[in-house]
């Protein structure tokens, strides 16, 4: 049976969900519902729903709905991220050293500078020893959605740069989650996870396509990693990185492409929005907003996302272009690069996840304040970036009208 026949034609709804614009809109709606619900007279119902426990206690999987959203649904999101990362590393924008230099340098700058600023602003605050990791993340779906909405007039190189940057940033966030938020490691469970992942890799190399084999293997891998004390989303990344991305001569698409094609609508339309529904419901009244601007930890998060991301991404890009073979993306000036760099401050989904993990041992009020800081900083970064992108789009459009036959210079 050919690969073309194995992949069912995508429905119009699935195709629609694959666009960054719609994914961003669904995410915004879920966030708005969470915020309105958590600040309404029915806030108690919202909190009670988050704390409902389901799952088999014998397997240590009697988790709350909020934990299932963070550990289970986000594992699918990170599996899609792992597929994208593997594809970029093997055949995409990160497949050669020269291609990878600029986005990787930008991602490193966009992690180190925000973390440093967060530590500087929030030094000595309770929980800051791990909360510095909150502003290192960039929400790839949300950032690409803002770019699609406000930056459509910019050269295509803007999306390529942002995608490479976000993928490299996601890899860094994955490393942070795996290293910082793993505790009490269980060697036996890790061995089970390694064996299951090894079997997945072997089946991939044997060109086995039976989904009824892969689904149980994925579930065993996820359960074992969860039991081992490592955050369960790492299972999604691991299996994504083990998936084959180069098609055989008789294949129309590689397994990674087929899986991404099928799972991306579920990730964008269900997994990430449901996580946002459970994670983004924080108080935003006058008292909560006062704590955001007076609590050192939350101020560190805001400064890290709004200022640290811009300075880190733009500064690291400039440095990489000056001292390495990397070059500025074709058609993009430094003001365009600044607008795209501002999008890095949209931490949102991954920053909310890191906030929950980093402050798990702190007071619930501090967790709520940190989440509010993430939401406010991400919203501000999105609005500022959108304004900058619209302005740069007008400049590019005017330049194209003035010299219609001459491509925009880099």
Short mmCIF file of C-alpha atoms in Angstrom, two decimals:
data_model
loop_
_atom_site.label_atom_id
_atom_site.label_comp_id
_atom_site.label_asym_id
_atom_site.label_seq_id
_atom_site.Cartn_x
_atom_site.Cartn_y
_atom_site.Cartn_z
CA UNK A 1 0.00 0.00 0.00
CA UNK A 2 1.47 3.37 -0.94
CA UNK A 3 2.15 6.11 1.59
CA UNK A 4 -0.30 8.34 -0.24
CA UNK A 5 -3.10 5.87 0.50
CA UNK A 6 -1.99 5.53 4.10
CA UNK A 7 -2.59 9.22 4.76
CA UNK A 8 -6.25 10.16 4.62
CA UNK A 9 -7.05 13.48 2.99
CA UNK A 10 -7.17 16.19 5.59
CA UNK A 11 -10.55 17.74 6.30
CA UNK A 12 -11.00 21.44 5.68
CA UNK A 13 -11.26 21.97 9.44
CA UNK A 14 -7.94 20.19 10.03
CA UNK A 15 -6.27 22.20 7.27
CA UNK A 16 -7.67 25.39 8.79
CA UNK A 17 -6.33 24.53 12.23
CA UNK A 18 -2.84 24.09 10.78
CA UNK A 19 -2.50 27.78 10.06
CA UNK A 20 -0.66 29.76 12.71
CA UNK A 21 -3.33 32.46 12.70
CA UNK A 22 -6.17 30.14 13.70
CA UNK A 23 -4.03 28.28 16.22
CA UNK A 24 -3.23 31.60 17.88
CA UNK A 25 -6.89 32.62 17.88
CA UNK A 26 -8.00 29.34 19.52
CA UNK A 27 -5.28 29.78 22.13
CA UNK A 28 -6.41 33.35 22.82
CA UNK A 29 -10.03 32.25 23.20
CA UNK A 30 -9.08 29.53 25.69
CA UNK A 31 -6.97 32.03 27.65
CA UNK A 32 -9.79 34.57 27.70
CA UNK A 33 -12.27 31.93 28.92
CA UNK A 34 -9.85 30.93 31.71
CA UNK A 35 -9.27 34.53 32.83
CA UNK A 36 -12.98 35.43 32.77
CA UNK A 37 -13.96 32.24 34.57
CA UNK A 38 -11.25 32.58 37.26
CA UNK A 39 -12.30 36.18 37.93
CA UNK A 40 -16.06 35.55 37.94
CA UNK A 41 -18.44 34.56 40.75
CA UNK A 42 -17.89 30.96 39.58
CA UNK A 43 -14.14 31.02 40.31
CA UNK A 44 -14.64 28.29 42.91
CA UNK A 45 -16.06 25.98 40.24
CA UNK A 46 -12.99 26.66 38.10
CA UNK A 47 -10.60 25.78 40.93
CA UNK A 48 -12.61 22.69 41.86
CA UNK A 49 -12.53 21.51 38.25
CA UNK A 50 -8.73 21.94 38.11
CA UNK A 51 -8.34 19.75 41.20
CA UNK A 52 -10.54 16.84 40.08
CA UNK A 53 -8.43 13.67 40.21
CA UNK A 54 -8.70 10.89 37.64
CA UNK A 55 -6.47 7.95 36.70
CA UNK A 56 -5.19 4.72 38.25
CA UNK A 57 -3.59 5.28 41.66
CA UNK A 58 -1.73 1.95 41.38
CA UNK A 59 0.38 3.43 38.59
CA UNK A 60 0.77 6.75 40.44
CA UNK A 61 -1.36 8.33 37.72
CA UNK A 62 -4.22 9.62 39.87
CA UNK A 63 -3.53 13.16 38.64
CA UNK A 64 -5.63 16.31 38.72
CA UNK A 65 -7.14 17.54 35.46
CA UNK A 66 -4.65 20.42 35.50
CA UNK A 67 -1.77 17.92 35.80
CA UNK A 68 -3.17 15.79 32.99
CA UNK A 69 -3.29 18.90 30.80
CA UNK A 70 0.32 19.80 31.63
CA UNK A 71 1.83 16.30 31.64
CA UNK A 72 -0.40 14.50 29.13
CA UNK A 73 -1.76 16.92 26.54
CA UNK A 74 1.45 18.97 26.40
CA UNK A 75 3.36 15.74 25.71
CA UNK A 76 1.53 15.64 22.36
CA UNK A 77 2.44 19.30 21.77
CA UNK A 78 6.09 18.54 22.56
CA UNK A 79 5.97 15.48 20.31
CA UNK A 80 5.02 17.79 17.43
CA UNK A 81 7.82 20.15 18.53
CA UNK A 82 10.21 17.18 18.53
CA UNK A 83 9.14 16.26 14.99
CA UNK A 84 9.67 19.83 13.83
CA UNK A 85 13.03 20.01 15.57
CA UNK A 86 14.22 16.71 14.05
CA UNK A 87 13.14 17.82 10.58
CA UNK A 88 14.91 21.17 10.93
CA UNK A 89 18.08 19.50 12.23
CA UNK A 90 18.21 16.90 9.43
CA UNK A 91 16.81 18.58 6.32
CA UNK A 92 15.74 22.09 7.33
CA UNK A 93 17.06 25.44 8.53
CA UNK A 94 19.33 23.92 11.19
CA UNK A 95 20.80 21.15 9.02
CA UNK A 96 24.17 22.82 8.39
CA UNK A 97 26.46 24.72 10.72
CA UNK A 98 26.23 27.88 8.60
CA UNK A 99 22.43 27.76 8.53
CA UNK A 100 22.15 27.01 12.23
CA UNK A 101 24.58 29.67 13.46
CA UNK A 102 22.23 32.65 13.45
CA UNK A 103 19.03 31.08 14.90
CA UNK A 104 20.98 29.08 17.49
CA UNK A 105 23.00 32.14 18.56
CA UNK A 106 19.79 34.19 18.70
CA UNK A 107 18.08 31.51 20.79
CA UNK A 108 21.01 31.32 23.21
CA UNK A 109 21.04 35.09 23.61
CA UNK A 110 17.27 34.99 24.03
CA UNK A 111 17.66 32.58 26.93
CA UNK A 112 20.79 33.82 28.70
CA UNK A 113 19.94 37.54 28.80
CA UNK A 114 16.34 37.12 30.06
CA UNK A 115 17.51 34.66 32.71
CA UNK A 116 20.26 37.05 33.78
CA UNK A 117 17.92 40.05 33.97
CA UNK A 118 15.33 38.02 35.87
CA UNK A 119 17.97 36.98 38.41
CA UNK A 120 19.21 40.57 38.71
CA UNK A 121 15.77 42.09 39.24
CA UNK A 122 14.43 39.31 41.47
CA UNK A 123 17.61 38.52 43.41
CA UNK A 124 16.91 37.17 46.87
CA UNK A 125 13.20 36.63 46.23
CA UNK A 126 11.70 33.30 47.37
CA UNK A 127 11.67 30.80 44.50
CA UNK A 128 14.02 32.85 42.32
CA UNK A 129 16.61 30.06 42.38
CA UNK A 130 14.46 28.24 39.80
CA UNK A 131 12.05 30.94 38.62
CA UNK A 132 14.80 32.55 36.53
CA UNK A 133 13.92 29.89 33.92
CA UNK A 134 10.39 31.26 33.39
CA UNK A 135 11.31 33.99 30.83
CA UNK A 136 13.69 31.83 28.76
CA UNK A 137 10.86 30.29 26.69
CA UNK A 138 9.18 31.46 23.49
CA UNK A 139 5.72 30.25 22.49
CA UNK A 140 6.32 29.15 18.90
CA UNK A 141 2.62 28.88 17.96
CA UNK A 142 1.64 32.24 19.43
CA UNK A 143 4.69 34.06 18.02
CA UNK A 144 4.16 32.65 14.52
CA UNK A 145 0.48 33.56 14.79
CA UNK A 146 1.29 37.20 15.55
CA UNK A 147 3.78 37.24 12.68
CA UNK A 148 1.18 35.80 10.30
CA UNK A 149 -1.37 38.42 11.37
CA UNK A 150 0.81 41.53 11.53
CA UNK A 151 3.91 40.73 9.49
CA UNK A 152 2.56 39.29 6.26
CA UNK A 153 4.15 42.12 4.27
CA UNK A 154 7.64 41.26 5.50
CA UNK A 155 9.92 39.02 3.41
CA UNK A 156 9.50 35.27 3.89
CA UNK A 157 12.93 35.23 5.55
CA UNK A 158 11.30 36.72 8.67
CA UNK A 159 9.21 33.58 9.23
CA UNK A 160 12.18 31.31 8.49
CA UNK A 161 14.33 33.17 11.04
CA UNK A 162 11.58 33.14 13.69
CA UNK A 163 10.89 29.46 13.11
CA UNK A 164 14.57 28.51 13.41
CA UNK A 165 14.92 30.70 16.50
CA UNK A 166 11.79 29.28 18.14
CA UNK A 167 12.77 25.67 17.40
CA UNK A 168 16.24 26.21 18.90
CA UNK A 169 14.64 28.04 21.84
CA UNK A 170 12.25 25.12 22.38
CA UNK A 171 15.22 22.76 22.50
CA UNK A 172 16.78 24.96 25.18
CA UNK A 173 13.53 25.05 27.16
CA UNK A 174 13.32 21.25 26.92
CA UNK A 175 16.84 20.95 28.35
CA UNK A 176 15.93 23.35 31.17
CA UNK A 177 12.81 21.34 32.04
CA UNK A 178 14.69 18.03 31.91
CA UNK A 179 17.63 19.25 34.03
CA UNK A 180 15.99 21.57 36.56
CA UNK A 181 12.69 19.86 37.15
CA UNK A 182 13.70 16.23 37.48
CA UNK A 183 13.88 14.96 41.05
CA UNK A 184 14.24 11.63 42.80
CA UNK A 185 15.16 9.81 39.60
CA UNK A 186 14.06 6.16 39.50
CA UNK A 187 16.67 4.16 37.60
CA UNK A 188 14.34 1.21 36.94
CA UNK A 189 11.67 3.41 35.37
CA UNK A 190 14.32 5.21 33.31
CA UNK A 191 15.52 1.83 32.02
CA UNK A 192 11.96 0.92 30.99
CA UNK A 193 11.62 4.27 29.20
CA UNK A 194 14.95 3.76 27.44
CA UNK A 195 13.95 0.26 26.33
CA UNK A 196 10.58 1.46 25.01
CA UNK A 197 12.19 4.37 23.19
CA UNK A 198 14.81 2.00 21.76
CA UNK A 199 12.06 -0.27 20.45
CA UNK A 200 10.34 2.75 18.86
CA UNK A 201 13.64 3.71 17.18
CA UNK A 202 14.20 0.13 15.94
CA UNK A 203 10.70 -0.11 14.48
CA UNK A 204 11.26 3.20 12.72
CA UNK A 205 14.48 1.91 11.19
CA UNK A 206 12.68 -1.30 10.14
CA UNK A 207 10.09 0.85 8.33
CA UNK A 208 7.23 -0.57 10.43
CA UNK A 209 4.09 1.58 10.03
CA UNK A 210 1.62 -0.19 12.35
CA UNK A 211 0.08 2.51 14.57
CA UNK A 212 -1.21 -0.19 16.95
CA UNK A 213 2.42 -0.92 17.86
CA UNK A 214 3.54 2.69 18.23
CA UNK A 215 0.66 3.90 20.43
CA UNK A 216 1.28 1.36 23.26
CA UNK A 217 5.05 2.00 23.03
CA UNK A 218 4.43 5.75 23.33
CA UNK A 219 2.16 5.22 26.35
CA UNK A 220 4.73 2.99 28.06
CA UNK A 221 7.47 5.55 27.38
CA UNK A 222 5.34 8.39 28.76
CA UNK A 223 4.31 6.42 31.87
CA UNK A 224 7.88 5.30 32.59
CA UNK A 225 9.33 8.79 32.23
CA UNK A 226 6.57 10.17 34.47
CA UNK A 227 7.31 7.48 37.05
CA UNK A 228 11.07 8.10 36.77
CA UNK A 229 10.71 11.64 38.11
CA UNK A 230 11.36 13.41 34.79
CA UNK A 231 8.67 15.74 33.49
CA UNK A 232 6.49 13.61 31.24
CA UNK A 233 6.55 16.04 28.30
CA UNK A 234 10.14 14.92 27.70
CA UNK A 235 8.67 11.64 26.41
CA UNK A 236 7.03 13.52 23.55
CA UNK A 237 10.27 15.27 22.59
CA UNK A 238 12.27 12.02 22.81
CA UNK A 239 9.94 10.07 20.51
CA UNK A 240 9.69 13.00 18.11
CA UNK A 241 13.48 13.10 17.80
CA UNK A 242 13.56 9.33 17.15
CA UNK A 243 11.07 9.53 14.28
CA UNK A 244 12.41 9.13 10.74
CA UNK A 245 12.36 12.36 8.68
CA UNK A 246 13.80 11.21 5.35
CA UNK A 247 11.38 9.34 3.05
CA UNK A 248 12.29 6.06 1.39
CA UNK A 249 12.26 5.96 -2.45
CA UNK A 250 8.77 4.41 -2.43
CA UNK A 251 7.36 6.93 0.07
CA UNK A 252 5.64 10.21 -0.76
CA UNK A 253 6.25 11.48 2.79
CA UNK A 254 8.49 10.53 5.70
CA UNK A 255 6.83 9.30 8.92
CA UNK A 256 7.66 12.59 10.67
CA UNK A 257 5.79 14.57 8.02
CA UNK A 258 2.78 12.25 8.13
CA UNK A 259 2.62 12.39 11.93
CA UNK A 260 3.02 16.15 12.05
CA UNK A 261 0.30 16.48 9.41
CA UNK A 262 -2.08 14.40 11.51
CA UNK A 263 -1.23 15.63 15.01
CA UNK A 264 -0.68 19.35 14.48
CA UNK A 265 -4.44 20.10 14.30
CA UNK A 266 -4.98 18.22 17.58
CA UNK A 267 -2.03 20.00 19.18
CA UNK A 268 -3.16 23.46 18.01
CA UNK A 269 -6.90 22.91 18.38
CA UNK A 270 -7.08 20.86 21.58
CA UNK A 271 -3.88 20.18 23.54
CA UNK A 272 -2.44 23.68 23.87
CA UNK A 273 -5.81 25.46 24.32
CA UNK A 274 -6.93 22.99 27.02
CA UNK A 275 -3.62 23.48 28.84
CA UNK A 276 -4.14 27.25 28.60
CA UNK A 277 -7.68 26.83 29.94
CA UNK A 278 -6.33 25.11 33.06
CA UNK A 279 -3.14 27.18 33.47
CA UNK A 280 -4.13 30.75 32.55
CA UNK A 281 -6.96 31.22 35.04
CA UNK A 282 -5.33 33.69 37.46
CA UNK A 283 -6.78 36.65 39.37
CA UNK A 284 -6.24 39.94 37.54
CA UNK A 285 -7.87 42.35 39.96
CA UNK A 286 -6.24 45.47 41.37
CA UNK A 287 -4.53 43.54 44.17
CA UNK A 288 -3.15 40.92 41.79
CA UNK A 289 -1.85 43.56 39.39
CA UNK A 290 -0.25 45.43 42.30
CA UNK A 291 1.62 42.27 43.28
CA UNK A 292 2.85 41.80 39.71
CA UNK A 293 4.53 45.21 39.73
CA UNK A 294 5.79 45.03 43.34
CA UNK A 295 6.82 41.38 43.74
CA UNK A 296 10.53 41.06 42.74
CA UNK A 297 10.03 37.62 41.20
CA UNK A 298 7.19 38.70 38.92
CA UNK A 299 9.04 41.88 37.99
CA UNK A 300 11.99 39.73 36.99
CA UNK A 301 9.72 37.67 34.75
CA UNK A 302 8.27 40.80 33.09
CA UNK A 303 11.67 42.41 32.54
CA UNK A 304 13.11 39.14 31.27
CA UNK A 305 10.37 38.62 28.69
CA UNK A 306 9.87 42.21 27.55
CA UNK A 307 13.44 43.55 27.64
CA UNK A 308 15.66 40.50 27.99
CA UNK A 309 14.28 38.68 24.95
CA UNK A 310 14.63 41.72 22.68
CA UNK A 311 18.16 42.55 23.82
CA UNK A 312 19.29 38.94 23.93
CA UNK A 313 17.99 37.87 20.50
CA UNK A 314 18.96 41.06 18.69
CA UNK A 315 22.33 41.40 20.44
CA UNK A 316 23.30 37.76 19.89
CA UNK A 317 22.25 38.01 16.23
CA UNK A 318 24.43 41.09 15.73
CA UNK A 319 27.36 39.42 17.46
CA UNK A 320 26.98 36.19 15.45
CA UNK A 321 26.91 38.12 12.17
CA UNK A 322 30.00 40.10 13.18
CA UNK A 323 32.22 37.22 14.37
CA UNK A 324 30.93 34.11 12.55
CA UNK A 325 30.07 33.16 8.95
CA UNK A 326 26.38 33.78 9.76
CA UNK A 327 24.65 36.46 7.70
CA UNK A 328 21.49 38.49 8.16
CA UNK A 329 18.43 36.89 6.54
CA UNK A 330 17.90 38.10 2.99
CA UNK A 331 15.60 41.10 2.76
CA UNK A 332 15.58 41.84 6.49
CA UNK A 333 17.07 45.03 7.91
CA UNK A 334 18.00 45.48 11.55
CA UNK A 335 14.66 47.15 12.33
CA UNK A 336 12.90 44.10 10.89
CA UNK A 337 15.12 41.90 13.04
CA UNK A 338 14.16 43.97 16.10
CA UNK A 339 10.46 43.48 15.37
CA UNK A 340 10.90 39.72 15.03
CA UNK A 341 13.09 39.66 18.16
CA UNK A 342 10.30 41.32 20.12
CA UNK A 343 8.12 38.31 19.31
CA UNK A 344 10.53 36.22 21.38
CA UNK A 345 9.00 37.86 24.45
CA UNK A 346 5.76 35.93 23.89
CA UNK A 347 6.56 33.19 26.41
CA UNK A 348 3.00 32.15 27.19
CA UNK A 349 2.43 28.35 27.05
CA UNK A 350 5.93 27.09 27.88
CA UNK A 351 6.56 29.92 30.37
CA UNK A 352 3.30 29.06 32.16
CA UNK A 353 4.43 25.43 32.33
CA UNK A 354 7.85 26.39 33.72
CA UNK A 355 6.18 28.73 36.25
CA UNK A 356 4.14 25.81 37.59
CA UNK A 357 7.19 23.55 37.76
CA UNK A 358 9.59 26.15 39.18
CA UNK A 359 7.27 27.33 41.95
CA UNK A 360 5.62 24.03 42.85
CA UNK A 361 7.07 24.24 46.38
CA UNK A 362 6.13 27.90 46.88
CA UNK A 363 2.82 29.41 47.97
CA UNK A 364 -0.10 29.16 45.51
CA UNK A 365 -0.35 32.97 45.60
CA UNK A 366 3.22 33.31 44.30
CA UNK A 367 2.47 30.85 41.49
CA UNK A 368 -0.57 32.90 40.52
CA UNK A 369 1.43 36.12 40.58
CA UNK A 370 4.15 34.61 38.38
CA UNK A 371 1.52 33.37 35.91
CA UNK A 372 -0.09 36.79 35.82
CA UNK A 373 3.33 38.28 35.05
CA UNK A 374 3.78 35.80 32.19
CA UNK A 375 0.36 36.64 30.74
CA UNK A 376 0.83 40.42 31.00
CA UNK A 377 4.38 40.37 29.62
CA UNK A 378 3.44 38.02 26.77
CA UNK A 379 0.43 40.16 25.84
CA UNK A 380 2.53 43.32 25.93
CA UNK A 381 5.29 41.71 23.84
CA UNK A 382 2.72 40.53 21.27
CA UNK A 383 1.13 44.00 20.99
CA UNK A 384 4.47 45.83 20.75
CA UNK A 385 5.79 43.34 18.20
CA UNK A 386 2.57 43.59 16.17
CA UNK A 387 2.88 47.39 16.03
CA UNK A 388 6.53 47.11 14.97
CA UNK A 389 5.71 44.48 12.33
CA UNK A 390 2.87 46.55 10.86
CA UNK A 391 5.19 49.56 10.64
CA UNK A 392 7.94 47.54 8.96
CA UNK A 393 5.40 45.96 6.62
CA UNK A 394 4.32 49.40 5.43
CA UNK A 395 7.95 50.31 4.79
CA UNK A 396 8.49 47.16 2.72
CA UNK A 397 5.24 47.72 0.82
CA UNK A 398 6.17 51.34 0.03
CA UNK A 399 9.64 50.26 -1.07
CA UNK A 400 8.16 47.62 -3.37
CA UNK A 401 5.81 50.17 -4.96
CA UNK A 402 8.65 52.63 -5.47
CA UNK A 403 11.00 50.08 -7.06
CA UNK A 404 8.72 47.25 -8.25
CA UNK A 405 11.33 45.46 -10.34
CA UNK A 406 14.11 45.48 -7.76
CA UNK A 407 14.12 42.90 -4.95
CA UNK A 408 14.55 44.19 -1.42
CA UNK A 409 18.22 44.24 -0.50
CA UNK A 410 19.51 42.52 2.58
#
